[in-house]
Structure formats: C-alpha cells, structure tokens
Tab-separated table of N, CA and C in Angstrom:
chain	number	residue	atom	x	y	z
A	935	MET	N	-6.458	-24.871	-13.954
A	935	MET	CA	-6.579	-23.646	-13.205
A	935	MET	C	-5.094	-23.627	-12.431
A	936	PRO	N	-4.170	-22.260	-12.656
A	936	PRO	CA	-3.141	-21.843	-12.090
A	936	PRO	C	-3.247	-21.775	-10.555
A	937	SER	N	-2.137	-22.245	-9.732
A	937	SER	CA	-2.381	-22.646	-8.682
A	937	SER	C	-1.674	-21.327	-7.689
A	938	VAL	N	-1.705	-21.086	-6.754
A	938	VAL	CA	-1.156	-19.710	-5.976
A	938	VAL	C	0.498	-19.511	-6.015
A	939	ASN	N	1.191	-20.491	-5.746
A	939	ASN	CA	2.163	-20.622	-6.299
A	939	ASN	C	2.673	-20.546	-7.834
A	940	ASP	N	2.053	-20.629	-8.656
A	940	ASP	CA	2.201	-20.417	-9.766
A	940	ASP	C	1.722	-18.924	-10.251
A	941	ALA	N	1.011	-18.336	-9.288
A	941	ALA	CA	0.975	-16.799	-9.527
A	941	ALA	C	2.164	-15.703	-8.802
A	942	VAL	N	2.765	-16.606	-7.852
A	942	VAL	CA	3.588	-16.175	-6.883
A	942	VAL	C	4.748	-16.342	-7.933
A	943	ARG	N	4.932	-17.136	-8.315
A	943	ARG	CA	6.153	-17.497	-9.241
A	943	ARG	C	6.248	-16.584	-10.403
A	944	ARG	N	4.631	-16.280	-11.307
A	944	ARG	CA	4.760	-15.559	-12.341
A	944	ARG	C	5.152	-14.249	-12.263
A	945	ASN	N	4.265	-13.800	-10.782
A	945	ASN	CA	4.826	-12.112	-10.273
A	945	ASN	C	6.305	-12.163	-10.086
A	946	ALA	N	7.083	-13.076	-9.591
A	946	ALA	CA	8.615	-12.902	-9.088
A	946	ALA	C	9.074	-12.924	-10.807
A	947	PHE	N	8.697	-13.663	-11.507
A	947	PHE	CA	9.426	-13.656	-12.944
A	947	PHE	C	9.252	-12.481	-13.713
A	948	LEU	N	7.841	-11.699	-13.972
A	948	LEU	CA	7.736	-10.717	-14.162
A	948	LEU	C	8.472	-9.515	-13.565
A	949	ALA	N	8.728	-9.440	-12.345
A	949	ALA	CA	9.554	-8.569	-11.621
A	949	ALA	C	11.158	-8.703	-12.108
A	950	THR	N	11.403	-10.043	-12.251
A	950	THR	CA	12.752	-10.391	-12.525
A	950	THR	C	13.265	-9.841	-14.117
A	951	VAL	N	11.957	-10.065	-15.184
A	951	VAL	CA	12.160	-9.847	-16.269
A	951	VAL	C	12.097	-8.006	-16.315
A	952	ILE	N	11.653	-7.201	-15.886
A	952	ILE	CA	11.491	-6.133	-15.513
A	952	ILE	C	12.894	-5.473	-14.945
A	953	GLY	N	13.680	-5.989	-14.090
A	953	GLY	CA	14.465	-5.866	-13.515
A	953	GLY	C	15.783	-5.864	-14.572
A	954	TRP	N	15.600	-6.866	-15.599
A	954	TRP	CA	16.803	-7.418	-16.368
A	954	TRP	C	16.364	-6.326	-17.693
A	955	TRP	N	15.397	-5.894	-17.924
A	955	TRP	CA	15.771	-4.999	-19.221
A	955	TRP	C	16.020	-3.547	-18.594
A	956	ARG	N	15.579	-3.303	-17.064
A	956	ARG	CA	15.826	-1.730	-16.620
A	956	ARG	C	17.494	-1.626	-16.597
A	957	GLN	N	17.967	-2.931	-16.167
A	957	GLN	CA	19.549	-3.114	-16.057
A	957	GLN	C	19.945	-2.839	-17.441
A	958	ARG	N	19.410	-3.354	-18.217
A	958	ARG	CA	19.906	-2.903	-19.822
A	958	ARG	C	20.240	-1.426	-19.973
A	959	ARG	N	19.269	-0.828	-19.798
A	959	ARG	CA	19.017	0.389	-19.850
A	959	ARG	C	20.091	1.233	-19.322
A	960	LEU	N	20.050	0.808	-18.003
A	960	LEU	CA	20.985	1.565	-17.114
A	960	LEU	C	22.582	1.587	-17.575
A	961	ASP	N	22.539	0.195	-18.329
A	961	ASP	CA	23.847	0.059	-18.951
A	961	ASP	C	24.312	0.495	-20.081
A	962	GLY	N	23.301	1.335	-20.577
A	962	GLY	CA	23.477	2.144	-21.774
A	962	GLY	C	23.231	1.312	-22.881
A	963	ARG	N	22.593	0.266	-22.890
A	963	ARG	CA	21.865	-0.479	-24.052
A	963	ARG	C	20.617	-0.522	-24.222
A	964	PRO	N	19.850	0.486	-24.123
A	964	PRO	CA	18.522	0.520	-24.483
A	964	PRO	C	17.741	0.251	-26.028
A	965	GLY	N	19.118	0.362	-26.971
A	965	GLY	CA	18.828	0.490	-28.436
A	965	GLY	C	18.696	-1.134	-28.735
A	966	ALA	N	18.995	-1.318	-29.780
A	966	ALA	CA	19.359	-2.515	-30.569
A	966	ALA	C	19.849	-3.481	-29.459
A	967	LEU	N	19.224	-4.937	-29.505
A	967	LEU	CA	19.720	-6.270	-29.012
A	967	LEU	C	20.703	-6.848	-29.735
A	968	GLY	N	21.791	-7.114	-29.020
A	968	GLY	CA	22.305	-7.998	-29.251
A	968	GLY	C	22.154	-9.812	-29.620
A	969	GLU	N	22.447	-10.289	-30.510
A	969	GLU	CA	21.963	-11.896	-30.841
A	969	GLU	C	21.603	-12.357	-29.478
A	970	ASP	N	22.602	-12.571	-28.536
A	970	ASP	CA	22.417	-13.113	-27.341
A	970	ASP	C	21.086	-12.829	-26.674
A	971	ASP	N	21.084	-11.292	-26.444
A	971	ASP	CA	19.991	-10.392	-25.863
A	971	ASP	C	18.553	-10.571	-26.308
A	972	GLU	N	18.652	-10.973	-28.030
A	972	GLU	CA	17.681	-10.990	-28.702
A	972	GLU	C	17.060	-12.674	-28.189
A	973	VAL	N	17.832	-13.575	-28.175
A	973	VAL	CA	17.466	-14.787	-27.981
A	973	VAL	C	17.061	-14.738	-26.550
A	974	GLU	N	17.438	-14.103	-25.221
A	974	GLU	CA	16.803	-14.111	-23.906
A	974	GLU	C	15.601	-13.343	-24.135
A	975	LEU	N	15.407	-12.318	-24.705
A	975	LEU	CA	14.108	-11.647	-24.458
A	975	LEU	C	12.939	-12.428	-25.456
A	976	MET	N	13.512	-13.327	-26.337
A	976	MET	CA	12.294	-14.334	-27.113
A	976	MET	C	11.896	-15.147	-26.312
A	977	ARG	N	12.720	-16.039	-25.329
A	977	ARG	CA	12.893	-16.814	-24.415
A	977	ARG	C	11.638	-16.453	-23.243
A	978	LEU	N	12.173	-15.125	-22.693
A	978	LEU	CA	11.395	-13.895	-21.666
A	978	LEU	C	9.649	-14.035	-22.200
A	979	ALA	N	9.812	-13.801	-23.373
A	979	ALA	CA	8.526	-13.328	-23.846
A	979	ALA	C	7.451	-14.977	-23.859
A	980	ALA	N	8.492	-15.753	-24.817
A	980	ALA	CA	7.525	-16.826	-24.675
A	980	ALA	C	7.178	-17.473	-23.035
A	981	GLU	N	8.059	-17.461	-22.125
A	981	GLU	CA	7.680	-17.845	-20.903
A	981	GLU	C	6.596	-17.064	-20.117
A	982	THR	N	6.350	-15.846	-20.510
A	982	THR	CA	5.179	-14.915	-19.704
A	982	THR	C	4.122	-14.734	-20.688
A	983	GLY	N	4.267	-15.168	-21.805
A	983	GLY	CA	3.327	-14.874	-22.806
A	983	GLY	C	2.987	-13.504	-23.252
A	984	LEU	N	4.162	-12.611	-22.938
A	984	LEU	CA	4.052	-11.354	-23.348
A	984	LEU	C	4.823	-11.269	-24.470
A	985	SER	N	4.339	-10.046	-25.137
A	985	SER	CA	5.168	-9.626	-26.572
A	985	SER	C	6.641	-9.345	-26.271
A	986	ARG	N	7.231	-9.346	-27.078
A	986	ARG	CA	8.607	-8.259	-26.682
A	986	ARG	C	8.464	-7.098	-26.552
A	987	ASP	N	7.476	-6.539	-27.210
A	987	ASP	CA	7.199	-4.869	-27.193
A	987	ASP	C	6.388	-4.711	-25.752
A	988	ASP	N	5.709	-5.676	-25.056
A	988	ASP	CA	5.032	-5.564	-23.819
A	988	ASP	C	6.223	-5.576	-22.856
A	989	ILE	N	7.018	-6.582	-22.988
A	989	ILE	CA	8.331	-6.577	-22.006
A	989	ILE	C	9.055	-5.169	-21.633
A	990	ARG	N	8.994	-4.866	-23.014
A	990	ARG	CA	9.779	-3.423	-22.938
A	990	ARG	C	9.046	-1.885	-22.212
A	991	ILE	N	7.629	-2.280	-22.675
A	991	ILE	CA	6.750	-1.564	-22.136
A	991	ILE	C	7.023	-1.641	-20.680
A	992	LEU	N	6.576	-2.703	-20.001
A	992	LEU	CA	6.516	-2.814	-18.288
A	992	LEU	C	8.009	-2.480	-18.084
A	993	ALA	N	9.252	-2.469	-18.699
A	993	ALA	CA	10.372	-2.501	-17.973
A	993	ALA	C	10.434	-0.656	-18.418
A	994	ALA	N	10.136	-0.211	-19.217
A	994	ALA	CA	10.825	1.103	-19.408
A	994	ALA	C	9.951	2.023	-18.719
A	995	GLN	N	8.534	2.016	-18.817
A	995	GLN	CA	7.259	3.012	-18.251
A	995	GLN	C	6.721	2.070	-16.726
A	996	GLY	N	7.041	1.042	-16.373
A	996	GLY	CA	6.182	0.263	-15.580
A	996	GLY	C	6.622	1.030	-13.962
A	997	GLU	N	5.568	0.879	-13.389
A	997	GLU	CA	6.210	0.944	-11.934
A	997	GLU	C	5.573	-0.564	-11.012
A	998	PHE	N	5.801	-1.426	-11.961
A	998	PHE	CA	5.581	-2.673	-11.351
A	998	PHE	C	5.844	-3.102	-10.055
A	999	ALA	N	7.213	-2.557	-9.610
A	999	ALA	CA	7.684	-3.073	-8.156
A	999	ALA	C	7.209	-2.344	-7.038
A	1000	GLY	N	6.611	-1.258	-7.700
A	1000	GLY	CA	6.063	0.100	-6.600
A	1000	GLY	C	4.659	-0.541	-6.193
A	1001	GLY	N	4.394	-1.330	-6.833
A	1001	GLY	CA	2.867	-1.974	-6.517
A	1001	GLY	C	1.897	-0.706	-6.512
A	1002	LEU	N	1.569	0.043	-7.453
A	1002	LEU	CA	0.465	0.535	-7.430
A	1002	LEU	C	-0.837	0.073	-7.845
A	1003	MET	N	-0.519	-0.884	-8.885
A	1003	MET	CA	-1.840	-1.632	-9.194
A	1003	MET	C	-2.190	-2.656	-8.351
A	1004	GLN	N	-1.335	-3.270	-7.250
A	1004	GLN	CA	-1.720	-4.192	-6.330
A	1004	GLN	C	-2.515	-3.122	-5.160
A	1005	ARG	N	-1.613	-2.374	-5.145
A	1005	ARG	CA	-2.410	-1.178	-4.314
A	1005	ARG	C	-4.183	-0.537	-4.674
A	1006	MET	N	-3.943	-0.369	-6.282
A	1006	MET	CA	-5.363	0.018	-6.377
A	1006	MET	C	-6.252	-1.079	-6.234
A	1007	LEU	N	-5.752	-2.608	-6.443
A	1007	LEU	CA	-6.932	-3.672	-6.604
A	1007	LEU	C	-6.915	-3.833	-4.897
A	1008	ALA	N	-6.222	-3.360	-4.082
A	1008	ALA	CA	-6.475	-3.623	-2.878
A	1008	ALA	C	-7.484	-2.586	-2.064
A	1009	SER	N	-7.298	-1.465	-2.875
A	1009	SER	CA	-8.338	-0.283	-2.309
A	1009	SER	C	-9.909	-0.852	-2.810
A	1010	HIS	N	-10.058	-1.482	-3.777
A	1010	HIS	CA	-11.379	-2.184	-4.321
A	1010	HIS	C	-11.608	-3.511	-3.763
A	1011	HIS	N	-10.840	-3.657	-2.746
A	1011	HIS	CA	-10.791	-5.405	-1.885
A	1011	HIS	C	-10.719	-6.551	-2.783
A	1012	ILE	N	-9.791	-6.203	-3.707
A	1012	ILE	CA	-9.617	-7.496	-4.598
A	1012	ILE	C	-7.951	-7.713	-4.522
A	1013	SER	N	-7.712	-8.980	-3.957
A	1013	SER	CA	-6.465	-9.647	-3.981
A	1013	SER	C	-5.876	-9.586	-5.350
A	1014	ALA	N	-4.391	-9.099	-5.507
A	1014	ALA	CA	-4.031	-8.921	-6.808
A	1014	ALA	C	-3.325	-10.788	-7.079
A	1015	LEU	N	-3.108	-10.949	-5.843
A	1015	LEU	CA	-2.514	-12.491	-5.778
A	1015	LEU	C	-3.722	-13.481	-6.611
A	1016	ASP	N	-4.901	-13.631	-5.686
A	1016	ASP	CA	-6.163	-14.061	-6.473
A	1016	ASP	C	-6.543	-13.705	-7.682
A	1017	LEU	N	-5.972	-12.335	-8.235
A	1017	LEU	CA	-6.383	-11.933	-9.723
A	1017	LEU	C	-5.346	-12.965	-10.400
A	1018	ALA	N	-3.968	-12.567	-10.165
A	1018	ALA	CA	-2.971	-13.262	-10.960
A	1018	ALA	C	-3.192	-15.046	-11.140
A	1019	THR	N	-3.615	-15.411	-9.929
A	1019	THR	CA	-4.103	-16.884	-9.950
A	1019	THR	C	-5.205	-17.392	-10.696
A	1020	ALA	N	-6.212	-16.585	-10.827
A	1020	ALA	CA	-7.422	-17.017	-11.027
A	1020	ALA	C	-7.259	-16.528	-12.628
A	1021	ARG	N	-6.809	-15.341	-13.178
A	1021	ARG	CA	-6.988	-14.755	-14.664
A	1021	ARG	C	-5.658	-14.137	-14.800
A	1022	PRO	N	-4.471	-15.044	-14.962
A	1022	PRO	CA	-3.046	-14.442	-15.185
A	1022	PRO	C	-3.220	-13.615	-16.460
A	1023	GLN	N	-3.710	-13.771	-17.393
A	1023	GLN	CA	-3.745	-12.839	-18.679
A	1023	GLN	C	-4.255	-11.629	-18.409
A	1024	LEU	N	-5.442	-11.753	-17.620
A	1024	LEU	CA	-5.972	-10.326	-17.433
A	1024	LEU	C	-5.233	-9.224	-16.511
A	1025	TYR	N	-4.328	-10.320	-15.630
A	1025	TYR	CA	-3.645	-9.666	-14.580
A	1025	TYR	C	-2.642	-8.834	-15.689
A	1026	ASP	N	-1.812	-9.609	-16.506
A	1026	ASP	CA	-0.733	-9.245	-17.178
A	1026	ASP	C	-1.210	-7.875	-17.859
A	1027	ARG	N	-2.596	-7.739	-18.433
A	1027	ARG	CA	-3.154	-6.949	-19.313
A	1027	ARG	C	-3.065	-5.708	-18.626
A	1028	MET	N	-3.538	-6.125	-17.272
A	1028	MET	CA	-3.998	-4.806	-16.462
A	1028	MET	C	-2.516	-4.097	-16.084
A	1029	ALA	N	-1.542	-4.860	-15.782
A	1029	ALA	CA	-0.164	-4.394	-15.381
A	1029	ALA	C	0.229	-3.323	-16.775
A	1030	LEU	N	0.448	-3.979	-18.365
A	1030	LEU	CA	0.542	-3.320	-18.904
A	1030	LEU	C	-0.273	-1.833	-18.822
A	1031	HIS	N	-1.563	-1.836	-18.759
A	1031	HIS	CA	-2.287	-0.627	-18.557
A	1031	HIS	C	-1.908	0.364	-17.498
A	1032	CYS	N	-1.296	-0.314	-16.649
A	1032	CYS	CA	-0.640	0.732	-15.449
A	1032	CYS	C	0.537	1.032	-15.786
A	1033	ALA	N	1.402	0.166	-16.536
A	1033	ALA	CA	2.599	0.613	-16.749
A	1033	ALA	C	2.659	1.654	-18.002
A	1034	GLU	N	1.914	1.619	-18.562
A	1034	GLU	CA	1.684	2.855	-19.789
A	1034	GLU	C	1.060	3.935	-19.168
A	1035	CYS	N	0.248	3.879	-17.916
A	1035	CYS	CA	-0.501	5.158	-17.636
A	1035	CYS	C	0.344	6.444	-17.257
A	1036	ARG	N	-0.025	7.597	-17.603
A	1036	ARG	CA	0.663	8.816	-17.455
A	1036	ARG	C	-0.061	9.285	-15.946
A	1037	GLU	N	-0.797	8.712	-15.227
A	1037	GLU	CA	-1.299	9.421	-13.941
A	1037	GLU	C	-0.801	8.814	-12.756
A	1038	LYS	N	0.517	8.191	-12.963
A	1038	LYS	CA	0.943	7.256	-11.373
A	1038	LYS	C	1.144	8.455	-10.366
A	1039	ASP	N	1.397	9.757	-10.470
A	1039	ASP	CA	1.430	10.325	-9.536
A	1039	ASP	C	0.266	10.773	-8.975
A	1040	ARG	N	-0.787	10.985	-9.832
A	1040	ARG	CA	-2.121	11.094	-9.406
A	1040	ARG	C	-2.648	9.619	-8.413
A	1041	CYS	N	-2.549	8.696	-9.216
A	1041	CYS	CA	-2.929	7.604	-8.501
A	1041	CYS	C	-2.023	7.252	-7.134
A	1042	ARG	N	-1.069	7.424	-6.899
A	1042	ARG	CA	-0.119	7.111	-5.696
A	1042	ARG	C	-0.823	8.569	-4.714
A	1043	HIS	N	-1.258	9.536	-5.254
A	1043	HIS	CA	-1.575	10.191	-4.150
A	1043	HIS	C	-3.013	10.092	-3.730
A	1044	GLU	N	-3.854	9.631	-4.792
A	1044	GLU	CA	-5.010	8.791	-4.349
A	1044	GLU	C	-5.079	7.828	-3.565
A	1045	LEU	N	-4.205	6.602	-3.623
A	1045	LEU	CA	-4.194	5.884	-3.018
A	1045	LEU	C	-3.585	6.319	-1.522
A	1046	ASP	N	-2.454	6.926	-1.073
A	1046	ASP	CA	-2.048	7.737	0.016
A	1046	ASP	C	-3.336	8.417	0.962
A	1047	ALA	N	-3.800	9.166	-0.045
A	1047	ALA	CA	-5.229	9.648	0.824
A	1047	ALA	C	-6.255	8.823	0.941
A	1048	GLY	N	-6.274	7.818	0.407
A	1048	GLY	CA	-7.161	6.488	0.780
A	1048	GLY	C	-8.567	6.936	-0.099
A	1049	THR	N	-8.372	7.800	-1.077
A	1049	THR	CA	-9.432	8.139	-2.337
A	1049	THR	C	-9.712	7.450	-3.628
A	1050	ALA	N	-8.788	6.671	-3.495
A	1050	ALA	CA	-8.474	5.867	-5.039
A	1050	ALA	C	-9.923	5.301	-5.582
A	1051	ALA	N	-10.578	4.507	-4.446
A	1051	ALA	CA	-11.366	3.717	-4.983
A	1051	ALA	C	-12.754	4.465	-5.601
A	1052	ALA	N	-12.675	5.769	-5.227
A	1052	ALA	CA	-13.661	6.749	-5.441
A	1052	ALA	C	-13.643	7.574	-6.379
A	1053	HIS	N	-12.261	7.829	-6.497
A	1053	HIS	CA	-11.893	8.736	-7.835
A	1053	HIS	C	-11.289	7.528	-8.838
A	1054	ALA	N	-11.047	6.462	-9.053
A	1054	ALA	CA	-10.262	5.975	-10.254
A	1054	ALA	C	-10.984	5.929	-11.173
A	1055	PRO	N	-12.299	6.014	-11.364
A	1055	PRO	CA	-12.778	6.243	-12.846
A	1055	PRO	C	-12.571	7.281	-13.686
A	1056	ASP	N	-11.770	8.352	-12.567
A	1056	ASP	CA	-11.432	9.753	-13.370
A	1056	ASP	C	-10.053	9.489	-14.098
A	1057	PHE	N	-9.411	8.615	-13.468
A	1057	PHE	CA	-7.929	8.825	-14.036
A	1057	PHE	C	-7.234	7.267	-14.371
A	1058	CYS	N	-8.054	6.072	-13.880
A	1058	CYS	CA	-7.090	4.398	-13.810
A	1058	CYS	C	-7.588	3.875	-15.036
A	1059	PRO	N	-6.797	3.584	-16.127
A	1059	PRO	CA	-7.484	2.772	-17.352
A	1059	PRO	C	-7.740	1.688	-16.904
A	1060	ASN	N	-7.417	1.014	-15.559
A	1060	ASN	CA	-8.194	-0.340	-15.284
A	1060	ASN	C	-9.442	-0.150	-14.147
A	1061	ALA	N	-9.965	1.034	-14.461
A	1061	ALA	CA	-11.332	1.193	-13.380
A	1061	ALA	C	-12.299	0.295	-13.774
A	1062	ASP	N	-12.576	0.448	-15.214
A	1062	ASP	CA	-13.713	-0.622	-15.388
A	1062	ASP	C	-13.288	-1.674	-15.473
A	1063	MET	N	-12.267	-2.550	-15.579
A	1063	MET	CA	-12.020	-3.851	-15.079
A	1063	MET	C	-11.916	-4.512	-13.665
A	1064	ILE	N	-11.538	-3.111	-12.884
A	1064	ILE	CA	-11.602	-3.492	-11.599
A	1064	ILE	C	-12.974	-3.218	-10.834
A	1065	ARG	N	-13.779	-2.458	-11.608
A	1065	ARG	CA	-15.485	-2.482	-11.309
A	1065	ARG	C	-15.894	-3.895	-11.628
A	1066	ASN	N	-15.515	-4.460	-13.109
A	1066	ASN	CA	-16.277	-5.740	-13.377
A	1066	ASN	C	-15.711	-7.007	-12.316
A	1067	LEU	N	-14.365	-6.835	-12.244
A	1067	LEU	CA	-13.944	-7.652	-11.126
A	1067	LEU	C	-14.552	-7.910	-9.931
A	1068	ALA	N	-14.891	-6.593	-9.281
A	1068	ALA	CA	-15.679	-6.576	-8.003
A	1068	ALA	C	-17.109	-7.303	-8.316
A	1069	VAL	N	-17.759	-6.782	-9.327
A	1069	VAL	CA	-19.171	-7.311	-9.524
A	1069	VAL	C	-18.973	-8.621	-9.699
A	1070	GLN	N	-17.915	-9.428	-10.224
A	1070	GLN	CA	-17.917	-10.884	-10.533
A	1070	GLN	C	-17.614	-11.519	-9.203
A	1071	GLY	N	-17.349	-10.831	-8.319
A	1071	GLY	CA	-17.034	-11.678	-6.858
A	1071	GLY	C	-15.538	-11.999	-6.910
A	1072	LEU	N	-14.367	-11.199	-7.369
A	1072	LEU	CA	-13.223	-11.440	-6.851
A	1072	LEU	C	-12.649	-10.556	-5.945
A	1073	ASN	N	-13.726	-9.663	-5.359
A	1073	ASN	CA	-13.212	-8.920	-4.393
A	1073	ASN	C	-13.721	-9.936	-2.970
A	1074	SER	N	-12.870	-9.258	-1.884
A	1074	SER	CA	-13.179	-10.196	-0.666
A	1074	SER	C	-13.894	-9.694	0.354
C-alpha cells in the first residue's frame, strides 16, 4: 500500500505535469509535440499511470491547483491525502472527472456557500464516488 509520502509526491508530481503542459500551451505550442516533447510526455504518462490524453485533459481543463476536488472531498469529511494514499487510481480518475467538469463555477459557489455536500448530486460528476467513499469509511 502506498504511504502518505508517496501520495504527497504523487500529488506534487501531477501538479508538475499539469504545470508543464499548461506552460507549453502558454508558449504557443498546444498542438503537435516535437520528438523531445513526445518522449517527455510518454515518460510522464508512464510515471503517473495516466494516459497522454488524460494528462492533456488535466492540463487543458483542470483546476487541479485550485483544489476544487480537495475542497469537495473535505466538504464530505474525506481527506484527499488519505484517498490518494489508499486508492491512488481512484483519486486520479476522480481528478480527471473534475478536470472535465463544466460546473466549476457552481462547484466553487456551493463550496464557498457551505452547501456543496448537500447539492453535489445535482452537479458533481464525482458525487456517487464520494458518497460511496463516505459509506466505506474513508471519511474522518
């Protein structure tokens, strides 16, 4: 089973991957990858267990650094670190769902208002998984 340190390193690594890809886009290189870039992306994908397309989704649409998913988990009394430690693949899948979500403004609003836990089933693509995690006892 991964340790807490593994989960912290994994989260930091994913943030680095996302930053790398976003910087590419800011530098005007969102399209085709050069040979060196392709090798780097393949290495990052292998290290994270994510596909190249998943990395692109997280980087292009994600609000990983903004912490919406972590805040949503916390609103249900679930530690993102505990989840990333105990079930890293599920954590990554949930991060992708969050990255692809088109309801970020509502999510942010509900989280800020303190109503996210009650209203998540109406908009959050991770609501069912979060509810199941709470039932399974991953909540604190």
